[in-house]
């Protein structure tokens, strides 16, 4: 029974994506046609069109899958153990020190190679 529902949904998905593409095209063309209008009104119109296009896109199978992925990612972010302020500061200091050391080593190697090449070339 679920396969029948999903096949019917996929049948109309192409039409829904066409509506989304049409809404985006209307936004692009309308923004260029009404270029002399106030920026505020054009931005509001584009935001409204984007919201409607997003709502239509979420009604498709791929849109629903994207929304499910977004919810799962949000749940995973809640599980992350974030470092403390002290750990962040220590890690940043280590990175800065290592970058300085590698930079000095590369500068020294570059200077040595430049000195050797200039000695050979004359």
JSON list of C-alpha atoms in Angstrom, two decimals:
[
{"chain": "A", "resi": 1, "resn": "UNK", "atom": "CA", "xyz": [0.00, 0.00, 0.00]},
{"chain": "A", "resi": 2, "resn": "UNK", "atom": "CA", "xyz": [2.86, 2.39, 0.77]},
{"chain": "A", "resi": 3, "resn": "UNK", "atom": "CA", "xyz": [4.45, 1.75, -2.63]},
{"chain": "A", "resi": 4, "resn": "UNK", "atom": "CA", "xyz": [1.23, 2.85, -4.30]},
{"chain": "A", "resi": 5, "resn": "UNK", "atom": "CA", "xyz": [1.18, 6.08, -2.31]},
{"chain": "A", "resi": 6, "resn": "UNK", "atom": "CA", "xyz": [4.86, 6.76, -3.03]},
{"chain": "A", "resi": 7, "resn": "UNK", "atom": "CA", "xyz": [4.41, 6.06, -6.75]},
{"chain": "A", "resi": 8, "resn": "UNK", "atom": "CA", "xyz": [1.47, 8.46, -6.88]},
{"chain": "A", "resi": 9, "resn": "UNK", "atom": "CA", "xyz": [3.50, 11.05, -5.03]},
{"chain": "A", "resi": 10, "resn": "UNK", "atom": "CA", "xyz": [6.40, 10.61, -7.40]},
{"chain": "A", "resi": 11, "resn": "UNK", "atom": "CA", "xyz": [4.01, 11.04, -10.33]},
{"chain": "A", "resi": 12, "resn": "UNK", "atom": "CA", "xyz": [3.16, 14.55, -9.16]},
{"chain": "A", "resi": 13, "resn": "UNK", "atom": "CA", "xyz": [6.68, 15.36, -7.97]},
{"chain": "A", "resi": 14, "resn": "UNK", "atom": "CA", "xyz": [7.74, 16.44, -11.45]},
{"chain": "A", "resi": 15, "resn": "UNK", "atom": "CA", "xyz": [4.83, 18.87, -11.56]},
{"chain": "A", "resi": 16, "resn": "UNK", "atom": "CA", "xyz": [5.73, 20.22, -8.12]},
{"chain": "A", "resi": 17, "resn": "UNK", "atom": "CA", "xyz": [9.37, 20.71, -9.16]},
{"chain": "A", "resi": 18, "resn": "UNK", "atom": "CA", "xyz": [8.15, 22.50, -12.28]},
{"chain": "A", "resi": 19, "resn": "UNK", "atom": "CA", "xyz": [6.13, 24.85, -10.05]},
{"chain": "A", "resi": 20, "resn": "UNK", "atom": "CA", "xyz": [9.23, 25.46, -7.92]},
{"chain": "A", "resi": 21, "resn": "UNK", "atom": "CA", "xyz": [11.29, 26.24, -11.04]},
{"chain": "A", "resi": 22, "resn": "UNK", "atom": "CA", "xyz": [8.53, 28.54, -12.28]},
{"chain": "A", "resi": 23, "resn": "UNK", "atom": "CA", "xyz": [8.45, 30.41, -8.96]},
{"chain": "A", "resi": 24, "resn": "UNK", "atom": "CA", "xyz": [12.22, 30.86, -9.05]},
{"chain": "A", "resi": 25, "resn": "UNK", "atom": "CA", "xyz": [12.05, 32.09, -12.65]},
{"chain": "A", "resi": 26, "resn": "UNK", "atom": "CA", "xyz": [9.26, 34.53, -11.72]},
{"chain": "A", "resi": 27, "resn": "UNK", "atom": "CA", "xyz": [11.45, 35.86, -8.91]},
{"chain": "A", "resi": 28, "resn": "UNK", "atom": "CA", "xyz": [14.48, 36.35, -11.15]},
{"chain": "A", "resi": 29, "resn": "UNK", "atom": "CA", "xyz": [12.55, 37.92, -14.03]},
{"chain": "A", "resi": 30, "resn": "UNK", "atom": "CA", "xyz": [10.37, 40.01, -11.73]},
{"chain": "A", "resi": 31, "resn": "UNK", "atom": "CA", "xyz": [13.40, 41.33, -9.88]},
{"chain": "A", "resi": 32, "resn": "UNK", "atom": "CA", "xyz": [14.96, 42.51, -13.13]},
{"chain": "A", "resi": 33, "resn": "UNK", "atom": "CA", "xyz": [11.70, 43.93, -14.53]},
{"chain": "A", "resi": 34, "resn": "UNK", "atom": "CA", "xyz": [10.97, 45.89, -11.37]},
{"chain": "A", "resi": 35, "resn": "UNK", "atom": "CA", "xyz": [14.56, 47.04, -10.85]},
{"chain": "A", "resi": 36, "resn": "UNK", "atom": "CA", "xyz": [13.42, 50.65, -10.49]},
{"chain": "A", "resi": 37, "resn": "UNK", "atom": "CA", "xyz": [11.15, 49.78, -7.53]},
{"chain": "A", "resi": 38, "resn": "UNK", "atom": "CA", "xyz": [12.33, 50.02, -3.94]},
{"chain": "A", "resi": 39, "resn": "UNK", "atom": "CA", "xyz": [14.82, 47.39, -2.88]},
{"chain": "A", "resi": 40, "resn": "UNK", "atom": "CA", "xyz": [12.72, 46.64, 0.21]},
{"chain": "A", "resi": 41, "resn": "UNK", "atom": "CA", "xyz": [9.67, 45.65, -1.85]},
{"chain": "A", "resi": 42, "resn": "UNK", "atom": "CA", "xyz": [11.74, 43.49, -4.19]},
{"chain": "A", "resi": 43, "resn": "UNK", "atom": "CA", "xyz": [13.40, 41.70, -1.26]},
{"chain": "A", "resi": 44, "resn": "UNK", "atom": "CA", "xyz": [10.04, 41.08, 0.42]},
{"chain": "A", "resi": 45, "resn": "UNK", "atom": "CA", "xyz": [8.63, 39.70, -2.84]},
{"chain": "A", "resi": 46, "resn": "UNK", "atom": "CA", "xyz": [11.67, 37.43, -3.29]},
{"chain": "A", "resi": 47, "resn": "UNK", "atom": "CA", "xyz": [11.44, 36.17, 0.29]},
{"chain": "A", "resi": 48, "resn": "UNK", "atom": "CA", "xyz": [7.74, 35.39, -0.15]},
{"chain": "A", "resi": 49, "resn": "UNK", "atom": "CA", "xyz": [8.40, 33.60, -3.45]},
{"chain": "A", "resi": 50, "resn": "UNK", "atom": "CA", "xyz": [11.27, 31.65, -1.88]},
{"chain": "A", "resi": 51, "resn": "UNK", "atom": "CA", "xyz": [9.06, 30.62, 1.05]},
{"chain": "A", "resi": 52, "resn": "UNK", "atom": "CA", "xyz": [6.30, 29.43, -1.28]},
{"chain": "A", "resi": 53, "resn": "UNK", "atom": "CA", "xyz": [8.83, 27.58, -3.48]},
{"chain": "A", "resi": 54, "resn": "UNK", "atom": "CA", "xyz": [10.36, 25.98, -0.39]},
{"chain": "A", "resi": 55, "resn": "UNK", "atom": "CA", "xyz": [6.94, 24.89, 0.86]},
{"chain": "A", "resi": 56, "resn": "UNK", "atom": "CA", "xyz": [6.11, 23.34, -2.51]},
{"chain": "A", "resi": 57, "resn": "UNK", "atom": "CA", "xyz": [9.51, 21.64, -2.66]},
{"chain": "A", "resi": 58, "resn": "UNK", "atom": "CA", "xyz": [8.98, 20.13, 0.80]},
{"chain": "A", "resi": 59, "resn": "UNK", "atom": "CA", "xyz": [5.82, 18.46, -0.48]},
{"chain": "A", "resi": 60, "resn": "UNK", "atom": "CA", "xyz": [7.89, 16.26, -2.83]},
{"chain": "A", "resi": 61, "resn": "UNK", "atom": "CA", "xyz": [9.55, 12.97, -1.90]},
{"chain": "A", "resi": 62, "resn": "UNK", "atom": "CA", "xyz": [13.05, 14.45, -2.14]},
{"chain": "A", "resi": 63, "resn": "UNK", "atom": "CA", "xyz": [11.97, 17.52, -0.20]},
{"chain": "A", "resi": 64, "resn": "UNK", "atom": "CA", "xyz": [10.58, 15.32, 2.57]},
{"chain": "A", "resi": 65, "resn": "UNK", "atom": "CA", "xyz": [13.81, 13.29, 2.60]},
{"chain": "A", "resi": 66, "resn": "UNK", "atom": "CA", "xyz": [15.79, 16.54, 2.91]},
{"chain": "A", "resi": 67, "resn": "UNK", "atom": "CA", "xyz": [13.61, 17.68, 5.80]},
{"chain": "A", "resi": 68, "resn": "UNK", "atom": "CA", "xyz": [14.08, 14.32, 7.54]},
{"chain": "A", "resi": 69, "resn": "UNK", "atom": "CA", "xyz": [17.85, 14.61, 7.06]},
{"chain": "A", "resi": 70, "resn": "UNK", "atom": "CA", "xyz": [17.73, 18.12, 8.52]},
{"chain": "A", "resi": 71, "resn": "UNK", "atom": "CA", "xyz": [15.86, 16.87, 11.60]},
{"chain": "A", "resi": 72, "resn": "UNK", "atom": "CA", "xyz": [18.33, 14.01, 12.07]},
{"chain": "A", "resi": 73, "resn": "UNK", "atom": "CA", "xyz": [21.30, 16.38, 11.74]},
{"chain": "A", "resi": 74, "resn": "UNK", "atom": "CA", "xyz": [19.75, 18.67, 14.33]},
{"chain": "A", "resi": 75, "resn": "UNK", "atom": "CA", "xyz": [19.36, 15.73, 16.72]},
{"chain": "A", "resi": 76, "resn": "UNK", "atom": "CA", "xyz": [23.00, 14.71, 16.14]},
{"chain": "A", "resi": 77, "resn": "UNK", "atom": "CA", "xyz": [24.21, 18.25, 16.88]},
{"chain": "A", "resi": 78, "resn": "UNK", "atom": "CA", "xyz": [22.51, 18.04, 20.26]},
{"chain": "A", "resi": 79, "resn": "UNK", "atom": "CA", "xyz": [24.60, 14.93, 21.04]},
{"chain": "A", "resi": 80, "resn": "UNK", "atom": "CA", "xyz": [27.94, 16.67, 20.37]},
{"chain": "A", "resi": 81, "resn": "UNK", "atom": "CA", "xyz": [30.12, 17.36, 23.39]},
{"chain": "A", "resi": 82, "resn": "UNK", "atom": "CA", "xyz": [31.44, 20.84, 22.75]},
{"chain": "A", "resi": 83, "resn": "UNK", "atom": "CA", "xyz": [34.86, 21.82, 24.15]},
{"chain": "A", "resi": 84, "resn": "UNK", "atom": "CA", "xyz": [35.12, 24.16, 27.08]},
{"chain": "A", "resi": 85, "resn": "UNK", "atom": "CA", "xyz": [36.50, 27.67, 26.73]},
{"chain": "A", "resi": 86, "resn": "UNK", "atom": "CA", "xyz": [39.80, 26.55, 28.26]},
{"chain": "A", "resi": 87, "resn": "UNK", "atom": "CA", "xyz": [40.13, 23.60, 25.86]},
{"chain": "A", "resi": 88, "resn": "UNK", "atom": "CA", "xyz": [39.38, 25.86, 22.90]},
{"chain": "A", "resi": 89, "resn": "UNK", "atom": "CA", "xyz": [42.02, 28.36, 24.02]},
{"chain": "A", "resi": 90, "resn": "UNK", "atom": "CA", "xyz": [44.64, 25.65, 24.52]},
{"chain": "A", "resi": 91, "resn": "UNK", "atom": "CA", "xyz": [43.93, 24.07, 21.14]},
{"chain": "A", "resi": 92, "resn": "UNK", "atom": "CA", "xyz": [44.13, 27.46, 19.45]},
{"chain": "A", "resi": 93, "resn": "UNK", "atom": "CA", "xyz": [47.47, 28.20, 21.14]},
{"chain": "A", "resi": 94, "resn": "UNK", "atom": "CA", "xyz": [48.87, 24.83, 19.99]},
{"chain": "A", "resi": 95, "resn": "UNK", "atom": "CA", "xyz": [47.77, 25.49, 16.42]},
{"chain": "A", "resi": 96, "resn": "UNK", "atom": "CA", "xyz": [49.31, 28.97, 16.42]},
{"chain": "A", "resi": 97, "resn": "UNK", "atom": "CA", "xyz": [52.63, 27.67, 17.80]},
{"chain": "A", "resi": 98, "resn": "UNK", "atom": "CA", "xyz": [52.79, 24.82, 15.26]},
{"chain": "A", "resi": 99, "resn": "UNK", "atom": "CA", "xyz": [51.99, 27.19, 12.39]},
{"chain": "A", "resi": 100, "resn": "UNK", "atom": "CA", "xyz": [54.75, 29.57, 13.54]},
{"chain": "A", "resi": 101, "resn": "UNK", "atom": "CA", "xyz": [57.29, 26.73, 13.82]},
{"chain": "A", "resi": 102, "resn": "UNK", "atom": "CA", "xyz": [56.43, 25.32, 10.38]},
{"chain": "A", "resi": 103, "resn": "UNK", "atom": "CA", "xyz": [56.51, 28.85, 8.92]},
{"chain": "A", "resi": 104, "resn": "UNK", "atom": "CA", "xyz": [59.97, 29.47, 10.36]},
{"chain": "A", "resi": 105, "resn": "UNK", "atom": "CA", "xyz": [61.21, 26.11, 9.08]},
{"chain": "A", "resi": 106, "resn": "UNK", "atom": "CA", "xyz": [59.90, 26.82, 5.59]},
{"chain": "A", "resi": 107, "resn": "UNK", "atom": "CA", "xyz": [61.40, 30.33, 5.67]},
{"chain": "A", "resi": 108, "resn": "UNK", "atom": "CA", "xyz": [64.76, 28.90, 6.70]},
{"chain": "A", "resi": 109, "resn": "UNK", "atom": "CA", "xyz": [64.64, 26.21, 4.01]},
{"chain": "A", "resi": 110, "resn": "UNK", "atom": "CA", "xyz": [63.66, 28.78, 1.40]},
{"chain": "A", "resi": 111, "resn": "UNK", "atom": "CA", "xyz": [66.49, 31.09, 2.48]},
{"chain": "A", "resi": 112, "resn": "UNK", "atom": "CA", "xyz": [69.01, 28.23, 2.37]},
{"chain": "A", "resi": 113, "resn": "UNK", "atom": "CA", "xyz": [67.87, 27.10, -1.08]},
{"chain": "A", "resi": 114, "resn": "UNK", "atom": "CA", "xyz": [67.92, 30.70, -2.37]},
{"chain": "A", "resi": 115, "resn": "UNK", "atom": "CA", "xyz": [71.47, 31.15, -1.03]},
{"chain": "A", "resi": 116, "resn": "UNK", "atom": "CA", "xyz": [72.59, 27.87, -2.64]},
{"chain": "A", "resi": 117, "resn": "UNK", "atom": "CA", "xyz": [70.99, 28.67, -6.01]},
{"chain": "A", "resi": 118, "resn": "UNK", "atom": "CA", "xyz": [72.40, 32.20, -6.04]},
{"chain": "A", "resi": 119, "resn": "UNK", "atom": "CA", "xyz": [75.84, 30.76, -5.23]},
{"chain": "A", "resi": 120, "resn": "UNK", "atom": "CA", "xyz": [75.63, 28.29, -8.13]},
{"chain": "A", "resi": 121, "resn": "UNK", "atom": "CA", "xyz": [74.21, 30.78, -10.61]},
{"chain": "A", "resi": 122, "resn": "UNK", "atom": "CA", "xyz": [76.54, 33.55, -9.53]}
]
